[in-house]
PDB file of C-alpha atoms in Angstrom:
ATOM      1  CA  UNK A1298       0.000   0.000   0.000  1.00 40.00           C
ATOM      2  CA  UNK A1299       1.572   3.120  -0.666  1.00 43.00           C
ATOM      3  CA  UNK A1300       1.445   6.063   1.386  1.00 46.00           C
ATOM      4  CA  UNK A1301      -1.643   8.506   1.237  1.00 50.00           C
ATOM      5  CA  UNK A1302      -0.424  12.281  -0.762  1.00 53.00           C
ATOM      6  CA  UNK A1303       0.239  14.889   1.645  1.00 75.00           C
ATOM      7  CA  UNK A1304       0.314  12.282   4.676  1.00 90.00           C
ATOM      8  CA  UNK A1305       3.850  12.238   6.266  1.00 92.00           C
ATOM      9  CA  UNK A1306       5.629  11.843   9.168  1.00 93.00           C
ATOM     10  CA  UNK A1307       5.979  15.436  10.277  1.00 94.00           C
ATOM     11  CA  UNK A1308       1.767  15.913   9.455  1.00 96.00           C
ATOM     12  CA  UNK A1309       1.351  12.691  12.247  1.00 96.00           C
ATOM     13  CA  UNK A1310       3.312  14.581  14.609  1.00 96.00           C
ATOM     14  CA  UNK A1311       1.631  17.890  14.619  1.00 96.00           C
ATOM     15  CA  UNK A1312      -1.734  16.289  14.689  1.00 96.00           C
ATOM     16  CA  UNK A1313      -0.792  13.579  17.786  1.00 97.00           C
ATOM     17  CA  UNK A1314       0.741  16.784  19.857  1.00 97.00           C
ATOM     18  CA  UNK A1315      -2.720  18.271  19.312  1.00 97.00           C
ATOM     19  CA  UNK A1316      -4.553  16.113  20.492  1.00 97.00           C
ATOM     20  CA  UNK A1317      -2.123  15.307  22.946  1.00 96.00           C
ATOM     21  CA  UNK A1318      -2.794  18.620  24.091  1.00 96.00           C
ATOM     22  CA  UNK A1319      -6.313  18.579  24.516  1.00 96.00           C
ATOM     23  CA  UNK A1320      -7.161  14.652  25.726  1.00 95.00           C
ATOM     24  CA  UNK A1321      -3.503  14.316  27.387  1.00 90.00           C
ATOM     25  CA  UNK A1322      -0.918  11.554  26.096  1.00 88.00           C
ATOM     26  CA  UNK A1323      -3.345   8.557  27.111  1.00 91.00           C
ATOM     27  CA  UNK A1324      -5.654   9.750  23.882  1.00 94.00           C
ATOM     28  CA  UNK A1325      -3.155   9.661  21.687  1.00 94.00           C
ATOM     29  CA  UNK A1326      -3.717   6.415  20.265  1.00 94.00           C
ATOM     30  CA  UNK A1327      -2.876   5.415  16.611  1.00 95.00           C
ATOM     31  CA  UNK A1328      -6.888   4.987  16.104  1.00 95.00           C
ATOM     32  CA  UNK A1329      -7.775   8.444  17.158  1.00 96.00           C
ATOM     33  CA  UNK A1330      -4.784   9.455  15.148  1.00 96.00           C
ATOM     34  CA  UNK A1331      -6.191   7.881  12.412  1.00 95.00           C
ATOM     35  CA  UNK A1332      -9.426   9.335  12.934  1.00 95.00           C
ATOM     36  CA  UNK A1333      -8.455  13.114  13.410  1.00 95.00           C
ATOM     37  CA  UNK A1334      -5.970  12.573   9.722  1.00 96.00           C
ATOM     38  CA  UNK A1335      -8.935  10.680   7.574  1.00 94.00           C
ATOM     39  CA  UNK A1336      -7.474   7.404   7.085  1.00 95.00           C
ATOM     40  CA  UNK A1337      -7.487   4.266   8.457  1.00 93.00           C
ATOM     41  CA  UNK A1338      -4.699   2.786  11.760  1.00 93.00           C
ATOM     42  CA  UNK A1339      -2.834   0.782   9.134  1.00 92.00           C
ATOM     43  CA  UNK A1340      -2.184   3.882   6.807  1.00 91.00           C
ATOM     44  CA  UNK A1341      -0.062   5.109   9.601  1.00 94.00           C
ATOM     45  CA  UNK A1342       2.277   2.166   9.657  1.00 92.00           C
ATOM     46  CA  UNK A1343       3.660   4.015   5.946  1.00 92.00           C
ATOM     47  CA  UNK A1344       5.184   6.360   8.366  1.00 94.00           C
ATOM     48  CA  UNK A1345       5.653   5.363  11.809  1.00 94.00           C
ATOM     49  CA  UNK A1346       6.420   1.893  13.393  1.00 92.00           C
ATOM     50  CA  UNK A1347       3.561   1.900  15.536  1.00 91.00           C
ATOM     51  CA  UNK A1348       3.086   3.600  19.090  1.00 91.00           C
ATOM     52  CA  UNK A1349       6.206   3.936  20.697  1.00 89.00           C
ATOM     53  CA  UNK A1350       8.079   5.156  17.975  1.00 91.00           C
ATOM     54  CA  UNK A1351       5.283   8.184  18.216  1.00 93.00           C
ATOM     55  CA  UNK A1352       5.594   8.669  21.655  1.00 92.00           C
ATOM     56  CA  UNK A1353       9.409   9.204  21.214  1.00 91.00           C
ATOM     57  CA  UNK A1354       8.613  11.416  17.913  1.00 92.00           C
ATOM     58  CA  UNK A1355       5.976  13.287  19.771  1.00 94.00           C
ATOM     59  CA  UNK A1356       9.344  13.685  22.650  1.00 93.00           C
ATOM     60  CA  UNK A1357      11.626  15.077  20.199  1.00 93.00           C
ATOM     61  CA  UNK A1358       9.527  17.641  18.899  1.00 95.00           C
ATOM     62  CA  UNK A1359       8.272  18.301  22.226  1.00 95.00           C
ATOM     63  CA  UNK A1360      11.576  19.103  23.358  1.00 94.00           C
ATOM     64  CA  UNK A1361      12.513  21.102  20.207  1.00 96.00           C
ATOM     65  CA  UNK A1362       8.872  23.214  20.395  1.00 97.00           C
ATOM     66  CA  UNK A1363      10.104  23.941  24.334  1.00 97.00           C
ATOM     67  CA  UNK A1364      14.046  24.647  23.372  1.00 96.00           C
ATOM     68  CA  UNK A1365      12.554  27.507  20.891  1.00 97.00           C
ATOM     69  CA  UNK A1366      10.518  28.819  23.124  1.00 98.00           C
ATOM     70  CA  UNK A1367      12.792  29.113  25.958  1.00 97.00           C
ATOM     71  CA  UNK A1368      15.399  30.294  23.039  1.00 97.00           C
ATOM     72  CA  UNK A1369      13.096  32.506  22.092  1.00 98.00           C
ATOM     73  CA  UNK A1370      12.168  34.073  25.432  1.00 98.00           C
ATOM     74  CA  UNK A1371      16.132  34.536  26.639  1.00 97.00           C
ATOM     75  CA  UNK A1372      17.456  35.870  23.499  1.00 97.00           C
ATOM     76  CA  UNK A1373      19.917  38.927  23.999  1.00 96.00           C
ATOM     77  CA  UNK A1374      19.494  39.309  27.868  1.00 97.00           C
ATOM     78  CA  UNK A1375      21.715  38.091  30.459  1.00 95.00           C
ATOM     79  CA  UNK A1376      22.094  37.203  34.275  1.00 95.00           C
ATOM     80  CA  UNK A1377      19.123  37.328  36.012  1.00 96.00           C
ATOM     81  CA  UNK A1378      17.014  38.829  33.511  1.00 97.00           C
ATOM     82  CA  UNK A1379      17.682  35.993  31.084  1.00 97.00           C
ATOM     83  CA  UNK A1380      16.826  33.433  33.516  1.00 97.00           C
ATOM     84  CA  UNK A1381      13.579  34.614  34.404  1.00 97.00           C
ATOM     85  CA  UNK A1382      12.361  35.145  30.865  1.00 98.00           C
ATOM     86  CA  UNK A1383      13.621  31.586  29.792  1.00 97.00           C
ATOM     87  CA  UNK A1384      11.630  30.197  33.200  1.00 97.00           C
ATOM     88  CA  UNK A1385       8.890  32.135  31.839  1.00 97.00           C
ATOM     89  CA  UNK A1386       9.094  30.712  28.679  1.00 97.00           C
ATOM     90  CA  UNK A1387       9.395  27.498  29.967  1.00 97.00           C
ATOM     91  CA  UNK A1388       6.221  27.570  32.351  1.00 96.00           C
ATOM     92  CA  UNK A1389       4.024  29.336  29.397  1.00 96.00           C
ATOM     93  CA  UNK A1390       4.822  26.334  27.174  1.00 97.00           C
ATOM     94  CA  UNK A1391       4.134  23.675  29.829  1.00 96.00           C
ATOM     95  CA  UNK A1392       0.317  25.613  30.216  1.00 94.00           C
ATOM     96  CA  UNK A1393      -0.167  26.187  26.150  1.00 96.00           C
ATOM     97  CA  UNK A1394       0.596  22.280  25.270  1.00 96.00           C
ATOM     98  CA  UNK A1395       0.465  20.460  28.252  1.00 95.00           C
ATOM     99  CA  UNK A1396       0.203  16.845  26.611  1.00 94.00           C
ATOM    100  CA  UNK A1397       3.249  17.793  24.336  1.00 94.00           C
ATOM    101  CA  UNK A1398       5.383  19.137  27.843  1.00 95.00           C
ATOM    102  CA  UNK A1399       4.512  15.705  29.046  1.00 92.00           C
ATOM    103  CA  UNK A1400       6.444  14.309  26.390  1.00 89.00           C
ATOM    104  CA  UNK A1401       9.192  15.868  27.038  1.00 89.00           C
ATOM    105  CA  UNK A1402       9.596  14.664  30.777  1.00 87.00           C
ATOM    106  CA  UNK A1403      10.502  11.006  29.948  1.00 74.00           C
ATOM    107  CA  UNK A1404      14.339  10.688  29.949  1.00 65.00           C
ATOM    108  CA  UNK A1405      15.309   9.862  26.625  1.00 63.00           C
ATOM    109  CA  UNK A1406      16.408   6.165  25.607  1.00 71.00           C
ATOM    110  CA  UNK A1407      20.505   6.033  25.129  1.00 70.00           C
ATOM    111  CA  UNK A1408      19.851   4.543  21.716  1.00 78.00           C
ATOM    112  CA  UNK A1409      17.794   7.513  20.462  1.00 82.00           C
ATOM    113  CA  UNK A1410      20.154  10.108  19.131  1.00 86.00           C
ATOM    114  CA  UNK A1411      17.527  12.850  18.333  1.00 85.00           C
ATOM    115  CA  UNK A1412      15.999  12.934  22.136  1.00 86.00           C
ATOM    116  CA  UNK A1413      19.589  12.823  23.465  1.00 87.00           C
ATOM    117  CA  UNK A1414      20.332  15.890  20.661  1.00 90.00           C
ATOM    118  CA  UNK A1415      17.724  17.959  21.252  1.00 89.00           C
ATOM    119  CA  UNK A1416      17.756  17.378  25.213  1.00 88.00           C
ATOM    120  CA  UNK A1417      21.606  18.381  24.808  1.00 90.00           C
ATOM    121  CA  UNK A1418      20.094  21.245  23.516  1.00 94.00           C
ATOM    122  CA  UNK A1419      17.949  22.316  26.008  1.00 93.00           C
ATOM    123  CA  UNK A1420      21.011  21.195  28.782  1.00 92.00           C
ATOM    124  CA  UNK A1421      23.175  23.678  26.835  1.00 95.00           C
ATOM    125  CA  UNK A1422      21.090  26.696  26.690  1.00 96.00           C
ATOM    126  CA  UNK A1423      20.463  26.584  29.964  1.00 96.00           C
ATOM    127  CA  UNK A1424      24.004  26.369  30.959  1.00 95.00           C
ATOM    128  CA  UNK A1425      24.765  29.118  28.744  1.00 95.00           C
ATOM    129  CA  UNK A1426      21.746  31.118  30.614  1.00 96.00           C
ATOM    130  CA  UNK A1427      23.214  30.303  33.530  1.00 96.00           C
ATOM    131  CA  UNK A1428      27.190  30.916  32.514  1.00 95.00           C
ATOM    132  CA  UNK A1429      27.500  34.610  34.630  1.00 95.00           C
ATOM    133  CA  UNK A1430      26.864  33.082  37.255  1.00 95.00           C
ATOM    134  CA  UNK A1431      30.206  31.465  37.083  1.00 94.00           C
ATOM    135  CA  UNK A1432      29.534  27.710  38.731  1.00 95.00           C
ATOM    136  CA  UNK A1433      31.747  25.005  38.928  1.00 92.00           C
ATOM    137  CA  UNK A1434      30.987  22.148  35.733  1.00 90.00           C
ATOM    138  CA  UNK A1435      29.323  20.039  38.751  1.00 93.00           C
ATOM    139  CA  UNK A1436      27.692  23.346  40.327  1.00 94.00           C
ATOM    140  CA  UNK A1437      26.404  23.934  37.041  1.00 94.00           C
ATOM    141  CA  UNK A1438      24.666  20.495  36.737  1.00 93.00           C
ATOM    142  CA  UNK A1439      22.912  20.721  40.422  1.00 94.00           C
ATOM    143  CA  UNK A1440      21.844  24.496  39.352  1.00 96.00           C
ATOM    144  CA  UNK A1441      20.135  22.839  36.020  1.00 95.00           C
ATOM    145  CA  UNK A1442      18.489  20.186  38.015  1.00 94.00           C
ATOM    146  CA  UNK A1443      17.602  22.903  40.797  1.00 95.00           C
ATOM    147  CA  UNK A1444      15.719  25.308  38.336  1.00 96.00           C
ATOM    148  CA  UNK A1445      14.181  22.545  36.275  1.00 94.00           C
ATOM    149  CA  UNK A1446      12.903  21.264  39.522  1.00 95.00           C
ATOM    150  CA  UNK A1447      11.448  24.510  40.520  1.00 97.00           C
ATOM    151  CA  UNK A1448      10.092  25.156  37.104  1.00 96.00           C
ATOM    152  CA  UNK A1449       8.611  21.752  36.085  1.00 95.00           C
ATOM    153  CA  UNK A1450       6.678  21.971  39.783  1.00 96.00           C
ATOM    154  CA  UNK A1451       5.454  25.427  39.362  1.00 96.00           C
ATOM    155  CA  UNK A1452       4.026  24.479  35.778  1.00 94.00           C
ATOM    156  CA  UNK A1453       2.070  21.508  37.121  1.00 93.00           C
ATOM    157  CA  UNK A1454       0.615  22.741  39.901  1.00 94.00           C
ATOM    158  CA  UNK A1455      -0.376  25.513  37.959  1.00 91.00           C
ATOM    159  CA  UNK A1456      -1.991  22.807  34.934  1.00 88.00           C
ATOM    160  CA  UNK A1457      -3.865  20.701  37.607  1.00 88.00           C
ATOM    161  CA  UNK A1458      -5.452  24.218  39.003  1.00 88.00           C
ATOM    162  CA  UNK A1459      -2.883  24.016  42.450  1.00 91.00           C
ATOM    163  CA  UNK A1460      -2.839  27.634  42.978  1.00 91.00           C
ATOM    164  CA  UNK A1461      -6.298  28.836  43.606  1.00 88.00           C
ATOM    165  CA  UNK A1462      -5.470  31.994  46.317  1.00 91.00           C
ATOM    166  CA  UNK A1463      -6.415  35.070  43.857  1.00 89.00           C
ATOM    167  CA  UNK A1464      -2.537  36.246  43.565  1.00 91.00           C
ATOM    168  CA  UNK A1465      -1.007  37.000  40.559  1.00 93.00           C
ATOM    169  CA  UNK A1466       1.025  33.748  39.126  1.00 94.00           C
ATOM    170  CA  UNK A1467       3.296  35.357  37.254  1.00 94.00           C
ATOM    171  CA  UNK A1468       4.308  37.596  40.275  1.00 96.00           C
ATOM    172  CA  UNK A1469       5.036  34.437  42.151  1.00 95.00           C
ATOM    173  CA  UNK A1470       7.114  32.711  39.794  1.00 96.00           C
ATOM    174  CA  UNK A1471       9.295  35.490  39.453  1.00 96.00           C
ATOM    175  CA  UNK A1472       9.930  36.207  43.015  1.00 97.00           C
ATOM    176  CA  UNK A1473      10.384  32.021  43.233  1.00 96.00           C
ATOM    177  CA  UNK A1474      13.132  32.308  40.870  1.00 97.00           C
ATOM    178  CA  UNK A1475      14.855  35.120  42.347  1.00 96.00           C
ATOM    179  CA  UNK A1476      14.709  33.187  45.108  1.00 96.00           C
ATOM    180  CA  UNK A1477      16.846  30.627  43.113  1.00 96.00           C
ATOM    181  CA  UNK A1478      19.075  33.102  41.800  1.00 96.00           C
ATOM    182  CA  UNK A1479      20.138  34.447  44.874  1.00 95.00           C
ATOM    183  CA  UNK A1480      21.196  31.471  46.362  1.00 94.00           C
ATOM    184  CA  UNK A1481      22.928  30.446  43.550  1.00 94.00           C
ATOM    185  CA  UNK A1482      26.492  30.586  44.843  1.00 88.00           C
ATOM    186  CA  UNK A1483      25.454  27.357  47.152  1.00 87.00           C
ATOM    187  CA  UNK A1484      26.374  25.900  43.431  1.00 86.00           C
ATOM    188  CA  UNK A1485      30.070  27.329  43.600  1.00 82.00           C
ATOM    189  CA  UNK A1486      31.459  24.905  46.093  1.00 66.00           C
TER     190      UNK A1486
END
């Protein structure tokens, strides 16, 4: 069977992290991909190898959607400044596609070269972000996990409707990563 015109694999992608977005990853299920694209689950198998080659498709543009963003957000600012907006970034993607940020949580299988590129990616802008801040290589690493920590837990609560007290969120993830940021040398040693 040959593959149906203007069906490929970067069409199945788009279309799985939408509705990944709105029914979470648990709909995304080769027969509702199916259904949503206008063919039939075998037409699919022209493209993809079946479902857990597009969860780890739906991963590695997950991660590349959230390294522009982040990218995006940081661009031409520095210290402090550049670390908030990236955070910000970060946290606005996580609330626009949450089914696609779930993707990009899983840590990547060591045989899978594009998740291991692309979460290099992400690992090395945020070092970079973080650079003036002049931590040791292991420093560096703990700061990374630190921040993603903080940033990854503000986003869900904030998805599953955790912060209900009628106070600005935005005000409150900035002060939370100043709060970061200033005890940032704890990274030095």
């Amino acid at each position: 069977m040959s593959p149906r015109v203007g069906l490929d694999r970067d069409k199945i992608v788009i279309e799985a992290a939408q509705i990944a977005d709105e029914h979470g990853m648990e709909g995304v299920t080769l027969a509702a991909l199916a259904a949503k694209l206008g063919v039939r689950p075998p037409s699919l198998y022209n493209h993809i190898n079946g479902q857990a080659e597009l969860r780890s498709l739906l991963a590695g543009y997950g991660l590349k959607q959230l390294y522009e963003v982040m990218s995006s957000a940081s661009q031409g600012l520095s210290g402090s400044e550049a670390v908030l907006a990236m955070g910000k970034g970060y946290a606005e993607f996580a609330k626009r596609h949450p089914g696609l940020y779930e993707m990009t949580l899983e840590a990547p299988d060591a045989d899978n070269a594009e998740l291991n590129e692309e979460g290099g990616r992400a690992l090395k802008l945020i070092t970079g972000v973080l650079a003036p801040y002049k931590l040791s290589e292991e420093g560096e690493l703990h700061a990374v996990r630190g921040l993603r920590s903080i940033l990854h837990g503000f986003a869900s609560l904030e998805q599953k409707g955790g912060f209900g007290i009628p106070l600005d969120v935005s005000v409150s993830l900035s002060a939370t990563i100043h709060a970061f940021l200033a005890g940032i040398d704890r990274f030095r040693e």
